[in-house]
Amino acid sequence: MSKDNQVLEEFTSREYEHGWTVDLDSDTAPKGLSEDIVRFISAKKEEPEWLLEWRLKAYRHWKTMKEPKWPNVKYPSINYQDIIYYSAPKQKAQPKNLSEVDPELIKTFEKLGISLTEQKRLTGVAVDAVIDSISVATTFKDKLGELGIIFCSFSEAVREHPELVKKYLGTVVPPNDNYFAALNSAVFSDGSFCYIPKGVRCPMELSTYFRINAANTGQFERTLIIAEDDSYVSYLEGCTAPMRDENQLHAAVVELYAMKSAEIKYSTVQNWYPGDKDGKGGIYNFVTKRGICAGDHSKISWTQVETGAAITWKYPSCILKGDYSNGEFYSVAVTNNFQQADTGTKMIHIGKNTRSRIVSKGISAGKSQNSYRGQVHILKRAENARNFSQCDSLLMGDQCGAHTFPYIDVENKSAHVEHEATTSKIGEDQIFYCLQRGIDEEAAVALIVNGYAKEVLKQLPMEFAVEAQKLLALTLEGSVG
Amino acid sequence: MLKIKNIHARVEDKTILNGINLDVKPGEVHAIMGPNGSGKSTLASVLAGREDFEVTEGSIEFLGKDLLKMSPEDRAREGVFLAFQYPVEIPGVSTVNFMKTALNKIREYRGQDTLDAVSFLTLMKEKIKLVDIDQSLLSRSLNESFSGGEKKRNEIFQMAMLEPKLAILDETDSGLDIDALRIVANGVNKLQTKDNATIIVTHYQRLLDYIVPDYVHVLYNGKIVKSGTKELAMELEEKGYDWIKSEMEVA
C-alpha cells in the first residue's frame, strides 16, 4: 500500500466528535406524514388558525410535487412516511428563563462547547439553542430587548409577534418554492426569529445552535431575519447530530429580509454527522436559504463552512431588488469518504447598479463528490449590474470528484460578469516543504487547506473563524493525495 | 556531526548515488560541486528524507543518531535544514504563519514551550535584520509571485529563524543576480558559528567567492571523485568539469 493510501486510510478511520446521544425524555409524534400530523404539530405549538392553514396549504402543495433529481448527488429514495416529524425534549413547562431549563439540556449543549449560562458565555454572542424540534433556550434576550431587537425562538415569535411573522413568513421563500421548502413549510417545528429595528446596529453576534438528538427524526427548522432600514446584524448558525446508522433528514428554510441600507451577515458552520467511512448513516442536509435585498443600498452576505452531512443540497441566494444593493456568497465545502455536496448560490440582479460577489472553495477527499452550482441572473432592468465569481476546487487523493456548474443569464447589455475557476491538488512538494521545516503531515494539510480557504474564513466572526479552522483540519486529518 | 558512509541511493530503477562518504564536523563549511546529473541534489534530498529516493546501502549518522531511520519532520526538528533549489508556493499561508507553525512544532519536539505572539515577533525582527529581508514579503503568501531572489532570501530567512545545526543549501545561487547573491551569502555567513555546519551544493564556483568553504568535494556519477580545499573550486572553474570527466575516463 502506498503511503498516500495509508494516510487516506488513517484519515477515513477518524471518528466524528459529536456522535454521542443524550437520553432525553421526549414528546414525539407518530411516524409518518399526513394532514393529521400537520395539525398535530400546529396544535402542539398552540398556533393560530392562519398558521395552520398556511401549513396545510403547503402540505397539499407538497403532495403534488416531486423530489428534485437535478442535483449531482445520489441516494436511495426517501420514505417520507418513515420519518418522525416532531420530537421535543419534555420540559415541565415553558421555561421563563434559563434557570428553569432542564439541566440535562444545558449539559447537552455544554458538551458541545456551548454554554447557555449567560455569565459564562463569551460576551458578544447571544445564542438560541434548538434541539430536535424545539428551541430550548435563548440567551441575552433582555439585553437585546432594550434596543428593540427581538431574538427568540420561532414559536415564541408566533405567540408574541404574530403580526411580524404573518407579514414576512414565506415572502422570500414561498411555501411552494421547491420540494423541501414545501415540506418544511408544512411541518417546521421551530427555529430562530430575529428582528432588528430601524437604525439599530446589533451589538452582539446572534447565534443559533441546532442539534438533532432523537432517532428517526427529521429536523425542520425555520429561521426568519428581518432588518429594518439602516440596521445591521451578524448571525451565525452551527449544527451537529449523533452518529446513527440510518440517514436523517434535515430540511430547513432560512429567510432574510433586508430593507433600505440594512445589512445582514449570515454565517454557517455546518458539522452534521457525515456518515461513517463506508458511507453508512449521516444527515441529508436539504436546505433552502434565501435573502432579499428589498431596499436600496442594502446588503446580504452569506458565509458558509460546510464540513458535515452525508449529502448537502443548498444554495444560499440573494435577490438584489433594491438599487445599489449588494450580495455576497463565501463558501468552503469539504467532502470526504462518501459525502456528497451540491452547493452554491444564486444571485438575482433586479435593481440598478447591483453587485454580487461569489467565492467558492471546494475541497474533496476520499471517495466524495463535491459540486459547485451557481447562477448569476442579470434581469432586464438591472442597469450596470456587476458580478464576480471565483470557484476553486482542491482535490485530495484520486478517488474523489470536483464539479462546477455555473449558469450565467444576462438580459442587460450593461452588465459585467466575471467568472474564474481553478482546480488544484495538494502537491507532494508542498507537503515535503512543510515536513522539512518540522511540520508534520497533518499540520501541513491543515496549514495548506486553511491557506486555500483563507479568503472565506476571514469573513467569519473572529471566534468562529478559529473554530472553523480547527474543524477543517479535523475533517481532513491525514488526508493527502 | 554528520557521518555519511557508503551511501547508495536510487530513484525508481535508476541508481544515482554510488557510494558516498563524507564527514562533516561542527563549524565546517563543505561545498559539493559537480556537473549536472552527478547526484548533488539527490544527496541533499536523501539527507532531508525525500521519499522518492530509496537508500539501498550505507548509513548516515547525525549527532550520534541514525538519520535514515528518522522521518523528514524529525530530521528537521533534530536540526537539519534544507534551503530548497525551488522553494514551493503555498497560497494563503504567509511566511510569518509558516514559520510560527514550524518553530513551535520544533520547540514542542524538543520539549520547549511554544512561543507566544510577542516573543515570536521579537525573534522575527531580530532575524529580519540579520538577513536583510523586506518585512512586507513575510506577510504575503509563501513564495507566491516572489521573484527568484526573493524566494532564495526567504529560504535564508527561514534558516535564520530555525537555527539549524546542519544547513544544506541546494543550488541556492541558481537564478540569482550578483547583488542578490551577495545578500544571500552574507546571511549565510552571519549564521555560521563554531557549533553548526553548512553544506553548499552548487554547480558554479561563484557562490564560493562569498561563502568560503573549508572543503570542496567534486561529485561525479554518484561518487565523490575529488576532495580538496577552496583551491579545488578555483581549478574547477578554470578547467571546467570536462577535466574531471577526462580524468575519470583515464582512470
XYZ file of C-alpha atoms in Angstrom:
732
model
C 0.000 0.000 0.000
C 1.458 3.371 -0.939
C 1.919 5.994 1.694
C -0.822 8.161 0.280
C -3.253 5.322 0.648
C -2.116 4.679 4.190
C -2.681 8.273 5.041
C -6.118 8.193 3.474
C -6.831 5.021 5.395
C -5.858 6.647 8.677
C -7.973 9.579 7.852
C -11.028 7.584 6.981
C -10.899 5.809 10.302
C -11.206 9.082 12.142
C -14.281 9.421 14.241
C -16.921 12.097 14.364
C -16.519 14.092 17.523
C -20.142 14.926 18.255
C -21.552 11.448 17.671
C -22.979 10.859 21.166
C -26.622 10.957 22.177
C -28.275 12.065 25.347
C -31.148 10.222 26.932
C -33.774 12.917 26.873
C -37.366 12.246 27.694
C -39.155 13.292 24.522
C -42.594 14.193 23.416
C -42.830 12.598 19.997
C -45.287 12.481 17.112
C -46.102 9.139 15.499
C -44.088 8.286 12.380
C -45.247 9.465 9.009
C -46.743 12.482 7.346
C -50.403 13.379 6.820
C -52.732 16.315 7.351
C -53.272 14.952 10.842
C -49.574 15.190 11.611
C -49.514 18.768 10.369
C -52.487 19.506 12.637
C -50.762 17.657 15.484
C -47.639 19.835 15.186
C -49.656 23.019 14.927
C -51.734 22.028 17.947
C -48.660 21.096 19.993
C -47.382 24.563 19.350
C -50.765 26.139 20.091
C -50.643 28.016 16.823
C -53.219 30.441 15.489
C -55.613 29.257 12.808
C -53.944 31.230 9.983
C -50.668 29.425 10.511
C -52.310 26.016 10.498
C -53.999 26.943 7.224
C -50.654 28.118 5.845
C -49.083 24.791 6.798
C -51.916 22.739 5.319
C -51.728 24.649 2.069
C -48.005 23.951 1.909
C -48.615 20.285 2.685
C -51.233 19.930 -0.042
C -48.906 21.567 -2.498
C -46.017 19.353 -1.425
C -48.087 16.272 -2.198
C -48.296 17.396 -5.839
C -44.552 17.937 -6.124
C -41.685 15.598 -6.961
C -38.298 15.376 -5.294
C -35.740 17.245 -7.425
C -33.459 14.955 -9.405
C -31.153 17.543 -10.932
C -28.578 17.817 -8.128
C -25.376 15.907 -8.723
C -25.963 13.599 -5.760
C -27.127 10.001 -5.399
C -29.126 8.500 -2.579
C -31.825 5.896 -2.170
C -35.301 7.395 -2.302
C -36.527 8.724 0.995
C -39.556 7.153 2.605
C -41.329 10.198 3.966
C -43.713 8.000 5.931
C -40.820 6.541 7.894
C -39.784 9.815 9.478
C -40.859 11.329 12.760
C -41.769 14.934 12.128
C -41.972 16.178 15.660
C -39.876 15.359 18.680
C -39.423 17.685 21.604
C -37.438 17.126 24.756
C -40.019 17.093 27.562
C -39.895 20.083 29.816
C -42.220 20.607 32.735
C -43.473 23.903 31.465
C -42.365 26.566 29.069
C -39.172 27.864 30.744
C -39.375 31.553 31.516
C -35.679 31.951 31.960
C -32.536 29.875 31.884
C -32.822 28.699 35.476
C -35.972 26.831 34.509
C -34.394 24.960 31.617
C -33.835 21.245 32.220
C -30.217 20.915 33.444
C -29.834 17.847 31.214
C -30.431 20.069 28.185
C -27.995 22.656 29.366
C -25.451 19.864 29.860
C -26.092 18.641 26.314
C -25.120 21.988 24.921
C -22.198 22.360 27.286
C -20.873 19.078 25.953
C -20.898 20.735 22.552
C -18.918 23.613 23.939
C -21.910 25.928 24.023
C -22.700 27.453 27.335
C -26.223 28.696 27.754
C -25.404 30.276 31.058
C -25.095 33.910 30.186
C -22.341 34.816 32.611
C -20.160 32.011 31.271
C -20.895 32.811 27.697
C -18.395 34.725 25.611
C -19.533 38.282 25.676
C -20.711 39.452 22.349
C -22.707 36.364 21.365
C -26.330 35.611 22.075
C -27.457 32.027 21.500
C -30.722 30.341 20.609
C -30.390 26.597 21.198
C -32.599 24.260 19.199
C -32.734 20.567 19.991
C -34.648 18.236 17.697
C -37.838 20.113 17.023
C -37.834 22.913 19.555
C -35.878 25.824 20.856
C -34.769 25.216 24.438
C -33.174 28.479 25.411
C -32.272 31.891 24.124
C -29.646 33.938 25.900
C -29.235 37.694 26.306
C -32.864 38.314 25.383
C -33.319 41.135 27.853
C -30.197 42.982 26.889
C -31.163 42.865 23.228
C -34.715 43.828 24.105
C -33.543 47.175 25.431
C -32.520 48.075 21.874
C -35.801 46.854 20.472
C -34.134 43.801 18.978
C -36.255 40.701 19.010
C -34.290 37.483 19.173
C -36.274 34.425 20.152
C -37.433 31.027 19.047
C -39.774 30.907 16.091
C -42.614 29.548 18.224
C -42.256 32.397 20.643
C -42.319 34.861 17.756
C -45.573 33.306 16.560
C -47.036 33.859 20.038
C -45.542 37.246 20.868
C -45.133 38.936 17.488
C -47.718 37.337 15.187
C -48.050 40.489 13.073
C -44.360 40.373 12.081
C -44.363 36.638 11.411
C -47.546 36.869 9.373
C -46.190 39.760 7.341
C -42.839 38.220 6.399
C -43.185 34.425 6.620
C -42.841 32.931 3.175
C -42.176 36.224 1.432
C -38.625 35.273 0.480
C -39.059 31.516 0.211
C -42.696 30.867 -0.695
C -44.157 27.591 0.613
C -44.355 26.221 -2.925
C -40.808 27.298 -3.841
C -39.388 23.816 -4.053
C -39.991 20.319 -2.740
C -38.062 20.630 0.506
C -39.215 24.183 1.203
C -42.822 22.980 0.853
C -42.125 20.081 3.187
C -40.544 22.434 5.698
C -43.465 24.858 5.450
C -45.857 22.045 6.320
C -44.002 20.574 9.271
C -41.468 23.102 10.554
C -41.362 22.918 14.297
C -39.099 25.687 15.491
C -36.120 27.814 14.631
C -34.980 31.318 15.311
C -36.609 34.647 14.732
C -34.797 37.900 14.665
C -35.953 41.454 14.135
C -33.658 44.472 14.108
C -35.496 47.802 14.270
C -34.707 50.837 12.200
C -31.267 52.350 12.678
C -30.089 49.739 15.198
C -26.720 48.048 14.896
C -26.992 44.789 16.769
C -24.145 44.951 19.303
C -23.522 41.221 19.525
C -23.345 38.213 17.263
C -26.640 36.361 17.220
C -26.275 32.645 17.019
C -28.481 29.596 16.703
C -27.195 26.190 17.555
C -29.046 23.220 16.079
C -28.737 19.737 17.490
C -30.540 16.616 16.331
C -30.745 14.146 19.211
C -33.685 11.787 18.756
C -33.535 8.835 16.367
C -35.605 8.559 13.176
C -36.376 12.209 13.481
C -36.216 14.854 10.860
C -35.309 18.377 11.744
C -37.241 21.100 10.003
C -36.398 24.445 11.399
C -37.237 27.804 10.048
C -35.296 30.978 10.513
C -36.537 34.435 9.697
C -34.414 37.547 9.999
C -35.800 40.987 9.332
C -33.525 44.005 9.222
C -35.286 47.366 9.068
C -33.818 50.459 7.368
C -30.225 51.287 8.310
C -29.854 48.342 10.658
C -27.116 45.742 10.921
C -26.951 42.207 12.232
C -24.431 39.421 12.118
C -25.907 35.981 12.605
C -24.319 32.580 12.958
C -25.654 29.056 12.939
C -23.928 25.848 13.958
C -25.125 22.272 13.919
C -24.247 18.730 14.964
C -26.010 15.377 15.256
C -25.358 11.962 16.839
C -23.833 9.107 14.867
C -26.586 6.838 13.659
C -26.691 4.134 11.047
C -29.788 5.418 9.346
C -29.896 8.648 7.404
C -31.702 11.548 8.966
C -33.347 14.357 7.099
C -32.711 17.999 7.806
C -34.762 20.315 5.620
C -34.517 23.869 6.862
C -35.620 27.171 5.440
C -33.903 30.462 6.133
C -35.368 33.768 5.013
C -33.548 37.079 5.242
C -35.235 40.390 4.601
C -33.054 43.499 4.318
C -34.649 46.904 3.946
C -33.105 50.191 2.866
C -29.390 50.383 3.704
C -29.693 47.416 6.028
C -27.010 44.771 6.233
C -27.370 41.114 7.192
C -24.350 38.914 7.540
C -25.264 35.257 7.854
C -22.612 32.687 8.661
C -22.962 28.926 8.909
C -20.587 26.389 10.323
C -22.235 23.122 9.367
C -20.971 19.978 11.048
C -23.818 17.490 10.825
C -22.835 13.852 11.182
C -21.394 12.895 7.764
C -21.913 9.125 7.982
C -19.212 6.554 8.629
C -16.262 5.742 6.414
C -18.330 3.314 4.349
C -20.972 5.917 3.724
C -23.470 4.487 6.198
C -25.716 6.928 8.006
C -25.357 10.675 8.095
C -27.599 13.655 7.686
C -29.306 14.638 4.456
C -28.946 18.367 4.552
C -31.525 19.741 2.099
C -31.808 23.392 2.862
C -33.293 26.458 1.224
C -31.671 29.725 2.204
C -32.513 32.956 0.533
C -32.321 36.626 1.281
C -33.872 39.605 -0.348
C -32.180 42.976 -0.545
C -35.548 44.704 -0.732
C -34.338 48.227 -0.080
C -31.821 50.371 -1.938
C -28.217 50.119 -0.729
C -28.943 47.026 1.307
C -26.513 44.168 1.661
C -26.708 40.461 2.378
C -23.633 38.372 2.885
C -23.666 34.580 3.198
C -20.638 32.764 4.551
C -20.707 29.020 4.912
C -18.254 26.407 6.075
C -19.763 23.045 5.196
C -17.891 20.098 6.623
C -20.577 17.639 7.706
C -23.703 15.901 6.355
C -23.839 12.831 4.120
C -25.483 14.911 1.405
C -25.619 18.663 1.203
C -28.005 20.381 -1.149
C -28.154 24.110 -0.578
C -27.794 27.371 -2.439
C -27.904 30.400 -0.154
C -29.078 33.076 -2.548
C -29.655 36.794 -2.849
C -32.421 38.603 -4.637
C -30.943 42.008 -5.344
C -34.103 44.031 -5.752
C -33.096 47.390 -4.334
C -30.908 49.659 -6.426
C -27.257 49.597 -5.378
C -27.875 46.504 -3.308
C -25.086 44.056 -2.752
C -24.999 40.268 -2.402
C -22.088 38.119 -1.315
C -21.534 34.400 -1.038
C -18.420 32.933 0.537
C -18.247 29.181 0.814
C -15.895 26.426 1.851
C -17.357 22.983 1.286
C -15.359 19.970 2.377
C -16.367 16.439 1.451
C -14.682 13.251 2.495
C -15.310 9.487 2.454
C -18.681 9.081 0.706
C -20.002 12.565 1.379
C -21.716 14.396 -1.466
C -22.222 18.100 -1.749
C -24.065 20.062 -4.394
C -23.906 23.608 -3.179
C -23.526 27.121 -4.465
C -25.620 30.225 -4.781
C -27.993 32.255 -6.897
C -27.537 35.963 -7.417
C -30.599 37.512 -8.982
C -29.914 41.072 -10.084
C -33.123 43.067 -10.426
C -32.231 46.585 -9.257
C -29.893 49.043 -10.941
C -26.207 49.124 -10.005
C -26.490 45.909 -8.058
C -23.373 43.978 -7.230
C -22.610 40.425 -6.286
C -19.522 38.505 -5.381
C -19.146 34.739 -5.200
C -16.133 32.997 -3.716
C -16.472 29.232 -3.553
C -13.757 26.886 -2.349
C -14.453 23.188 -2.670
C -12.239 20.577 -1.052
C -12.794 16.930 -1.949
C -11.120 13.929 -0.343
C -11.766 10.199 -0.049
C -14.448 8.975 -2.439
C -16.550 12.076 -2.122
C -18.206 14.200 -4.781
C -18.216 17.961 -4.480
C -20.142 20.193 -6.872
C -20.418 23.935 -7.119
C -23.643 25.046 -8.756
C -24.256 28.714 -9.107
C -26.483 31.024 -11.073
C -25.940 34.662 -11.872
C -29.039 36.179 -13.407
C -28.995 39.786 -14.563
C -32.528 40.919 -15.338
C -33.517 43.415 -17.978
C -33.876 46.483 -15.789
C -30.676 45.818 -13.809
C -28.547 48.553 -15.388
C -24.839 48.399 -14.588
C -25.016 45.189 -12.636
C -21.756 43.560 -11.721
C -20.813 40.088 -10.667
C -17.542 38.467 -9.857
C -17.350 34.711 -9.310
C -14.367 32.693 -8.212
C -14.771 28.914 -7.972
C -11.816 26.878 -6.838
C -11.581 23.151 -6.293
C -8.932 21.339 -4.327
C -8.586 17.596 -4.737
C -7.002 15.211 -2.250
C -6.354 11.708 -3.489
C -7.505 10.329 -6.807
C -10.874 8.827 -5.956
C -12.880 11.970 -5.355
C -14.598 14.302 -7.765
C -14.976 18.065 -8.115
C -17.538 19.594 -10.455
C -18.502 23.129 -11.369
C -21.855 24.090 -12.869
C -22.011 27.834 -13.447
C -25.137 29.288 -15.047
C -24.989 32.848 -16.286
C -28.050 34.607 -17.737
C -27.606 38.192 -18.792
C -30.528 40.208 -20.092
C -28.977 43.645 -19.858
C -26.041 44.646 -22.017
C -24.503 46.970 -19.451
C -23.716 44.044 -17.139
C -20.206 42.996 -16.186
C -19.926 39.358 -15.253
C -16.633 37.694 -14.467
C -16.118 34.047 -13.724
C -12.862 32.414 -12.703
C -12.348 28.781 -11.886
C -9.331 26.722 -10.856
C -8.685 23.127 -9.875
C -5.625 22.098 -7.925
C -4.221 19.254 -5.879
C -2.290 19.414 -2.663
C 1.158 18.718 -4.021
C 3.663 16.327 -2.531
C 6.132 19.153 -2.962
C 4.070 21.380 -0.698
C 3.844 18.653 1.927
C 7.558 17.902 1.770
C 8.394 21.575 2.088
C 6.389 21.658 5.323
C 7.890 18.405 6.592
C 11.365 19.766 6.010
C 10.523 22.674 8.277
C 9.483 20.332 11.075
C 5.743 20.498 10.384
C 4.186 17.027 10.407
C 1.864 15.878 7.676
C -1.405 16.534 9.495
C -0.386 20.028 10.474
C 0.842 20.571 6.921
C -2.514 19.621 5.417
C -4.290 21.858 7.910
C -1.985 24.727 7.057
C -2.366 24.311 3.302
C -6.146 23.862 3.438
C -6.646 26.832 5.723
C -4.463 28.900 3.424
C -6.597 27.789 0.500
C -9.817 28.687 2.327
C -8.495 31.867 3.904
C -10.496 34.252 1.762
C -13.688 32.668 3.052
C -12.636 32.030 6.657
C -11.691 35.646 7.175
C -15.339 36.564 6.561
C -16.373 34.719 9.705
C -16.623 36.425 13.079
C -13.273 36.032 14.849
C -14.000 33.271 17.364
C -15.898 31.215 14.817
C -13.094 31.551 12.308
C -10.829 29.803 14.796
C -13.462 27.086 15.302
C -13.885 26.674 11.568
C -10.147 26.355 11.042
C -9.967 23.584 13.612
C -12.951 21.878 12.058
C -11.384 21.925 8.594
C -8.180 20.478 9.968
C -10.104 17.800 11.837
C -12.236 16.838 8.871
C -9.219 16.390 6.656
C -6.836 14.971 9.231
C -4.197 12.910 7.490
C -5.828 13.142 4.112
C -3.157 13.688 1.497
C -3.112 12.775 -2.139
C 28.254 15.836 13.434
C 27.377 14.178 10.126
C 28.884 10.886 9.044
C 27.855 9.621 5.615
C 29.131 6.122 4.913
C 28.977 4.385 1.554
C 25.558 5.759 0.631
C 23.874 4.246 -2.421
C 20.535 5.634 -3.499
C 18.196 5.296 -6.437
C 15.065 6.734 -7.934
C 12.808 4.024 -9.260
C 15.314 1.768 -11.071
C 17.970 4.359 -11.638
C 20.952 4.365 -9.287
C 22.060 7.926 -8.648
C 24.351 7.775 -5.630
C 27.076 5.187 -5.825
C 28.882 5.043 -2.514
C 29.190 8.497 -0.979
C 31.432 9.025 2.028
C 31.512 12.362 3.823
C 32.394 13.537 7.298
C 31.216 16.953 8.455
C 32.255 18.462 11.802
C 30.745 21.405 13.682
C 31.960 24.746 12.410
C 32.796 23.449 8.958
C 31.566 24.570 5.559
C 31.606 21.953 2.823
C 30.977 22.617 -0.821
C 29.690 19.837 -3.046
C 30.259 20.577 -6.686
C 29.730 18.617 -9.822
C 28.278 18.665 -13.302
C 24.539 18.346 -13.944
C 23.240 14.907 -13.176
C 26.154 13.989 -10.915
C 23.839 13.430 -7.925
C 24.351 16.668 -5.955
C 20.681 17.462 -5.426
C 19.936 13.795 -4.784
C 22.388 13.836 -1.919
C 20.646 16.901 -0.485
C 17.251 15.184 -0.852
C 18.483 11.968 0.761
C 19.753 13.944 3.744
C 16.410 15.737 4.086
C 14.479 12.470 3.699
C 12.564 12.970 0.485
C 10.600 9.802 -0.176
C 11.237 9.494 -3.898
C 14.794 8.414 -3.163
C 15.462 4.950 -1.880
C 18.657 4.362 0.043
C 19.838 0.867 -0.864
C 23.103 0.728 1.027
C 25.150 2.658 3.547
C 24.459 4.677 6.668
C 24.125 8.277 7.795
C 24.738 9.305 11.352
C 23.674 12.740 12.520
C 24.666 13.868 16.013
C 25.023 10.246 17.044
C 21.598 9.222 15.716
C 20.651 7.141 12.699
C 19.362 9.775 10.315
C 17.902 7.288 7.848
C 15.533 5.953 10.491
C 14.044 9.382 11.116
C 11.011 10.887 9.366
C 11.675 14.052 7.359
C 9.968 16.204 10.002
C 12.030 14.678 12.812
C 15.213 15.312 10.866
C 14.181 18.958 10.620
C 13.407 19.009 14.341
C 16.815 17.493 15.098
C 18.378 20.407 13.235
C 18.661 19.521 9.544
C 17.627 22.381 7.278
C 17.371 22.281 3.510
C 17.308 25.529 1.570
C 15.353 24.423 -1.496
C 16.521 24.894 -5.032
C 12.904 25.515 -5.986
C 11.046 26.867 -2.941
C 7.407 25.804 -3.001
C 4.404 28.149 -3.129
C 1.685 27.787 -0.509
C -1.208 30.151 -1.333
C -2.916 31.850 1.591
C -0.184 30.949 4.069
C 2.189 33.755 4.984
C 5.855 33.178 5.763
C 5.110 34.507 9.253
C 2.398 31.923 9.826
C 4.507 29.191 8.249
C 7.473 29.959 10.446
C 5.374 30.226 13.564
C 3.920 26.784 12.919
C 7.340 25.323 12.110
C 9.134 26.868 15.047
C 6.503 25.762 17.518
C 6.461 22.214 16.141
C 10.230 22.084 16.542
C 10.084 23.515 20.049
C 7.369 21.054 21.003
C 9.569 18.185 19.796
C 12.438 19.469 21.878
C 10.259 19.771 24.960
C 10.331 23.582 24.943
C 7.340 25.846 25.465
C 5.742 27.211 22.323
C 6.444 30.867 21.653
C 3.708 33.402 22.267
C 2.983 36.053 19.656
C 5.158 38.709 21.284
C 8.291 36.587 21.695
C 7.827 35.264 18.181
C 7.641 38.756 16.718
C 10.687 39.857 18.710
C 12.665 36.911 17.382
C 11.452 37.597 13.872
C 12.503 41.249 13.968
C 15.967 40.229 15.078
C 16.324 37.753 12.210
C 14.912 40.183 9.658
C 17.804 42.493 10.483
C 20.305 39.693 10.296
C 19.391 38.529 6.816
C 18.211 41.866 5.456
C 14.810 40.852 4.122
C 11.876 43.113 3.322
C 9.340 42.631 6.098
C 6.332 43.092 3.807
C 7.418 39.971 1.945
C 6.847 37.913 5.072
C 3.146 38.643 5.329
C 2.497 37.689 1.726
C 1.546 34.169 0.641
C 4.615 31.968 0.931
C 6.712 32.226 -2.250
C 3.659 33.126 -4.328
C 4.693 35.583 -7.046
C 8.059 36.090 -5.354
C 11.000 36.829 -7.645
C 13.788 34.253 -7.799
C 15.903 36.361 -5.490
C 13.074 36.889 -3.014
C 12.469 33.148 -2.810
C 16.088 32.413 -2.006
C 16.292 35.214 0.506
C 13.166 33.861 2.133
C 14.862 30.463 2.441
C 17.777 32.067 4.255
C 15.367 33.965 6.494
C 13.710 30.651 7.408
C 17.121 29.193 8.106
C 17.850 32.102 10.425
C 14.545 31.554 12.243
C 15.030 27.834 12.747
C 18.747 27.982 13.665
C 19.669 24.580 12.230
C 22.702 22.578 13.257
C 23.234 21.433 9.695
C 22.166 23.645 6.808
C 22.145 22.273 3.286
C 21.942 24.900 0.564
C 20.770 23.262 -2.630
C 21.806 25.359 -5.632
C 20.929 28.472 -3.670
C 22.899 30.549 -6.165
C 20.910 29.465 -9.197
C 18.827 32.241 -10.677
C 20.393 34.974 -8.549
C 21.937 38.147 -9.844
C 25.152 39.292 -8.273
C 23.528 41.630 -5.716
C 21.077 39.017 -4.540
C 23.898 36.506 -4.395
C 25.868 38.788 -2.111
C 22.933 39.374 0.218
C 22.133 35.687 0.453
C 25.792 34.799 1.043
C 26.063 37.472 3.708
C 23.097 35.995 5.522
C 24.610 32.520 5.423
C 27.955 33.812 6.688
C 26.346 35.587 9.594
C 24.556 32.426 10.594
C 27.702 30.320 10.539
C 29.079 29.584 14.043
C 31.522 27.143 15.506
C 28.674 24.851 16.506
C 26.826 24.481 13.239
C 27.830 23.224 9.820
C 26.870 24.070 6.258
C 26.846 22.021 3.094
C 26.681 24.082 -0.069
C 25.555 22.237 -3.152
C 26.430 24.178 -6.265
C 27.290 23.910 -9.890
C 29.313 27.118 -10.062
C 32.226 28.437 -8.119
C 30.841 31.983 -7.865
C 28.879 31.475 -4.603
C 32.162 30.312 -3.063
C 33.611 33.785 -3.642
C 31.280 34.922 -0.897
C 30.976 31.861 1.295
C 34.411 30.394 1.750
C 34.318 26.634 2.200
C 36.721 24.649 4.334
C 36.405 21.690 1.977
C 35.367 21.220 -1.608
C 34.180 17.875 -2.956
C 33.583 17.024 -6.547
C 30.748 14.651 -7.288
C 30.686 12.672 -10.488
C 28.467 9.722 -11.390
C 27.203 9.487 -7.841
C 30.629 9.380 -6.201
C 32.961 11.902 -4.633
C 35.884 11.719 -7.004
C 37.985 14.548 -5.654
C 38.214 16.437 -2.380
C 40.287 19.445 -1.517
C 40.173 22.996 -0.248
C 38.743 26.072 -1.936
C 41.589 25.999 -4.462
C 39.944 22.943 -5.974
C 36.892 25.047 -6.718
C 39.036 27.637 -8.479
C 40.693 24.940 -10.523
C 37.327 23.540 -11.489
C 36.094 26.932 -12.567
C 39.160 27.332 -14.717
C 39.296 23.908 -16.314
C 35.618 23.024 -16.337
C 34.037 19.714 -15.457
C 35.426 18.091 -18.573
C 38.687 17.993 -16.753
C 37.176 15.726 -14.113
C 35.375 13.662 -16.697
C 38.501 13.021 -18.762
C 40.487 12.253 -15.649
C 37.883 9.720 -14.659
C 37.895 8.104 -18.043
C 41.659 7.769 -17.996
C 41.482 6.143 -14.606
